[in-house]
Amino acid sequence: MKVVVLLGSDSDFEVIQEALEVLKEFGVSFQLEVSSAHRSPERTLRLVRETEAAGAEVYIAVAGKAAHLAGVVAAHTVRPVIGVPVDSAALSGLDALLSTVQMPKGIPVATMGLGKMGGTNAALLAVEILSLGDPGLKDKLLAYRARMAARVEASSAKLRQKL
Ligand code: RP5
C-alpha cells in the first residue's frame, strides 16, 4: 500500500469516497482506516508506525471539528501528510480548517480545501507526490488534466448552442 487514508470517524466517509475512486483510477494502492486523534490516540499512533514500516509513502487524514488527526499523524512520521478538513454542521468546517491548517512550525500538514472537494484534491496531490518517482503516474496525471480541459471546452460549446 502506498497511501494511507485515515478518517477521524466513519461519519467522515462521504467526504473521501470520490477520492478513493481517484486513487483506484490511478492504480494507487491504499489502506483505509478509521482512527481518531482523540477517541483512539494509541490506535492512531500504532497505525502510523505499522503502515510506515509496511512502506506507506503518503498519508491523508480526514477529520472534522477540533481536527487534530492530520497534525498527530504528521507528528509521528516524516512522510508527507495531507489534511482534509470536514465541513461539519456547527461551524461549517471553519473549526476543522483552522485546526488543520495552523500547524506549528516544524510539523507541516498540506491542508486541502473543505469537504469533498478537498478530499478529491488530497487524492490528486497524493498521486502527484508519488509521481515524482513514477513516470507512469505522471503520464496518467497529464492525461487526466487533458480530459478535464476537453470537458471544459465541450461545456463551452454546449452553452453556446443554447443561445
Ligand atoms: C472528528 O469529529 C471526526 O473526524 C468527525 O468529523 C467528528 C466526530 O464525528 P462523529 O463520530 O461524532 O460523527 O474527530
Short mmCIF file of C-alpha atoms and ligand atoms in Angstrom, two decimals:
data_model
loop_
_atom_site.label_atom_id
_atom_site.label_comp_id
_atom_site.label_asym_id
_atom_site.label_seq_id
_atom_site.Cartn_x
_atom_site.Cartn_y
_atom_site.Cartn_z
CA MET A 1 0.00 0.00 0.00
CA LYS A 2 1.30 3.45 -0.99
CA VAL A 3 -1.30 5.74 0.58
CA VAL A 4 -2.91 5.53 4.00
CA VAL A 5 -6.28 7.24 4.36
CA LEU A 6 -7.28 7.86 7.97
CA LEU A 7 -10.77 9.04 8.92
CA GLY A 8 -11.43 10.56 12.32
CA SER A 9 -14.86 8.92 12.27
CA ASP A 10 -16.87 6.69 9.98
CA SER A 11 -19.17 9.71 9.62
CA ASP A 12 -16.37 11.32 7.53
CA PHE A 13 -16.59 8.61 4.86
CA GLU A 14 -18.72 10.59 2.39
CA VAL A 15 -16.04 13.27 2.20
CA ILE A 16 -13.43 10.84 0.94
CA GLN A 17 -15.49 8.49 -1.26
CA GLU A 18 -14.66 10.20 -4.56
CA ALA A 19 -11.01 10.44 -3.53
CA LEU A 20 -10.85 6.67 -3.15
CA GLU A 21 -12.22 6.34 -6.68
CA VAL A 22 -9.46 8.69 -7.89
CA LEU A 23 -6.80 6.55 -6.21
CA LYS A 24 -8.31 3.44 -7.84
CA GLU A 25 -8.45 5.19 -11.24
CA PHE A 26 -4.71 5.91 -10.97
CA GLY A 27 -3.97 2.39 -9.79
CA VAL A 28 -2.59 3.62 -6.46
CA SER A 29 -2.93 1.12 -3.63
CA PHE A 30 -4.30 2.43 -0.36
CA GLN A 31 -5.35 1.38 3.11
CA LEU A 32 -8.43 2.99 4.66
CA GLU A 33 -8.80 3.12 8.44
CA VAL A 34 -10.99 4.91 10.96
CA SER A 35 -8.91 6.21 13.83
CA SER A 36 -9.48 9.26 15.97
CA ALA A 37 -6.76 11.51 17.37
CA HIS A 38 -8.94 11.97 20.43
CA ARG A 39 -11.01 8.83 20.86
CA SER A 40 -8.34 6.29 19.90
CA PRO A 41 -4.96 8.03 20.20
CA GLU A 42 -3.00 4.80 20.74
CA ARG A 43 -4.56 3.13 17.69
CA THR A 44 -3.69 6.21 15.60
CA LEU A 45 -0.05 6.06 16.68
CA ARG A 46 0.11 2.29 16.10
CA LEU A 47 -1.39 2.62 12.62
CA VAL A 48 1.14 5.27 11.60
CA ARG A 49 4.04 3.14 12.89
CA GLU A 50 2.79 -0.08 11.29
CA THR A 51 1.88 1.41 7.91
CA GLU A 52 5.12 3.36 7.63
CA ALA A 53 7.06 0.18 8.39
CA ALA A 54 4.97 -1.55 5.69
CA GLY A 55 6.01 1.06 3.10
CA ALA A 56 3.35 3.78 3.17
CA GLU A 57 4.56 6.88 1.34
CA VAL A 58 1.77 9.42 1.79
CA TYR A 59 -0.88 9.92 4.47
CA ILE A 60 -4.28 11.52 4.01
CA ALA A 61 -6.05 12.46 7.25
CA VAL A 62 -9.71 13.44 7.16
CA ALA A 63 -11.25 14.98 10.26
CA GLY A 64 -13.83 17.48 11.40
CA LYS A 65 -14.48 19.75 14.38
CA ALA A 66 -11.34 20.13 16.58
CA ALA A 67 -9.46 18.29 13.85
CA HIS A 68 -6.13 17.11 15.21
CA LEU A 69 -5.79 13.90 13.23
CA ALA A 70 -3.56 15.25 10.44
CA GLY A 71 -1.30 17.02 12.93
CA VAL A 72 -0.98 13.96 15.14
CA VAL A 73 -0.14 11.76 12.15
CA ALA A 74 2.42 14.32 10.97
CA ALA A 75 3.97 14.35 14.44
CA HIS A 76 4.76 10.65 14.06
CA THR A 77 6.08 10.42 10.51
CA VAL A 78 8.27 12.36 8.10
CA ARG A 79 6.21 11.09 5.17
CA PRO A 80 4.03 13.81 3.61
CA VAL A 81 0.70 14.27 5.38
CA ILE A 82 -2.29 15.78 3.59
CA GLY A 83 -5.10 17.07 5.79
CA VAL A 84 -8.73 17.27 4.70
CA PRO A 85 -10.93 19.39 6.97
CA VAL A 86 -14.52 18.13 7.15
CA ASP A 87 -17.30 20.69 6.76
CA SER A 88 -19.49 19.52 9.63
CA ALA A 89 -22.63 21.38 10.64
CA ALA A 90 -21.88 23.63 13.62
CA LEU A 91 -19.27 26.00 12.15
CA SER A 92 -19.44 24.83 8.51
CA GLY A 93 -15.92 23.43 8.77
CA LEU A 94 -14.11 26.62 9.77
CA ASP A 95 -13.17 24.89 13.03
CA ALA A 96 -11.60 21.93 11.22
CA LEU A 97 -9.97 24.14 8.59
CA LEU A 98 -8.18 26.26 11.17
CA SER A 99 -7.23 23.24 13.31
CA THR A 100 -5.69 21.54 10.28
CA VAL A 101 -4.03 24.46 8.53
CA GLN A 102 -2.49 26.23 11.52
CA MET A 103 0.23 23.71 12.28
CA PRO A 104 3.06 24.99 14.45
CA LYS A 105 6.40 25.49 12.73
CA GLY A 106 8.30 22.24 12.20
CA ILE A 107 5.44 19.81 11.60
CA PRO A 108 3.85 20.55 8.22
CA VAL A 109 0.44 19.39 7.04
CA ALA A 110 -0.56 20.07 3.43
CA THR A 111 -4.09 21.32 4.05
CA MET A 112 -6.74 20.94 1.37
CA GLY A 113 -10.00 22.82 0.94
CA LEU A 114 -13.09 21.80 2.85
CA GLY A 115 -15.12 18.65 2.37
CA LYS A 116 -15.45 16.51 -0.75
CA MET A 117 -13.55 18.97 -2.94
CA GLY A 118 -10.62 18.84 -0.52
CA GLY A 119 -10.89 15.06 -0.36
CA THR A 120 -10.59 14.68 -4.11
CA ASN A 121 -7.70 17.14 -4.27
CA ALA A 122 -5.98 15.20 -1.48
CA ALA A 123 -6.05 12.08 -3.63
CA LEU A 124 -4.70 14.00 -6.62
CA LEU A 125 -1.93 15.58 -4.54
CA ALA A 126 -1.01 12.15 -3.20
CA VAL A 127 -0.75 10.89 -6.79
CA GLU A 128 1.38 13.91 -7.72
CA ILE A 129 3.75 13.19 -4.83
CA LEU A 130 4.03 9.54 -5.83
CA SER A 131 4.55 10.55 -9.48
CA LEU A 132 7.90 12.11 -8.52
CA GLY A 133 9.31 8.60 -8.55
CA ASP A 134 6.94 7.07 -11.10
CA PRO A 135 6.88 8.40 -14.69
CA GLY A 136 3.83 6.24 -15.48
CA LEU A 137 1.81 8.10 -12.86
CA LYS A 138 2.98 11.43 -14.27
CA ASP A 139 1.68 10.41 -17.71
CA LYS A 140 -1.66 9.43 -16.16
CA LEU A 141 -1.87 12.82 -14.42
CA LEU A 142 -1.21 14.64 -17.68
CA ALA A 143 -3.92 12.58 -19.40
CA TYR A 144 -6.31 13.35 -16.51
CA ARG A 145 -5.67 17.10 -16.94
CA ALA A 146 -6.14 16.84 -20.72
CA ARG A 147 -9.53 15.12 -20.21
CA MET A 148 -10.54 17.88 -17.80
CA ALA A 149 -9.58 20.60 -20.28
CA ALA A 150 -11.53 18.81 -23.03
CA ARG A 151 -14.61 18.72 -20.77
CA VAL A 152 -14.34 22.49 -20.20
CA GLU A 153 -14.18 23.07 -23.94
CA ALA A 154 -17.14 20.77 -24.55
CA SER A 155 -19.17 22.54 -21.86
CA SER A 156 -18.42 25.87 -23.52
CA ALA A 157 -19.63 24.61 -26.90
CA LYS A 158 -22.79 23.18 -25.28
CA LEU A 159 -23.54 26.50 -23.60
CA ARG A 160 -23.10 28.42 -26.87
CA GLN A 161 -25.59 26.08 -28.56
CA LYS A 162 -28.23 27.10 -26.01
CA LEU A 163 -28.06 30.77 -27.04
C1 RP5 B 1 -13.81 14.33 14.32
O1 RP5 B 1 -15.00 14.72 14.89
C2 RP5 B 1 -14.13 13.31 13.24
O2 RP5 B 1 -13.23 13.43 12.19
C3 RP5 B 1 -15.54 13.64 12.87
O3 RP5 B 1 -15.58 14.59 11.81
C4 RP5 B 1 -16.07 14.23 14.17
C5 RP5 B 1 -16.76 13.22 15.03
O4 RP5 B 1 -17.86 12.76 14.37
P1 RP5 B 1 -18.85 11.70 15.00
O5 RP5 B 1 -18.12 10.39 15.12
O6 RP5 B 1 -19.29 12.24 16.33
O7 RP5 B 1 -19.96 11.63 13.96
O8 RP5 B 1 -12.97 13.78 15.26
#
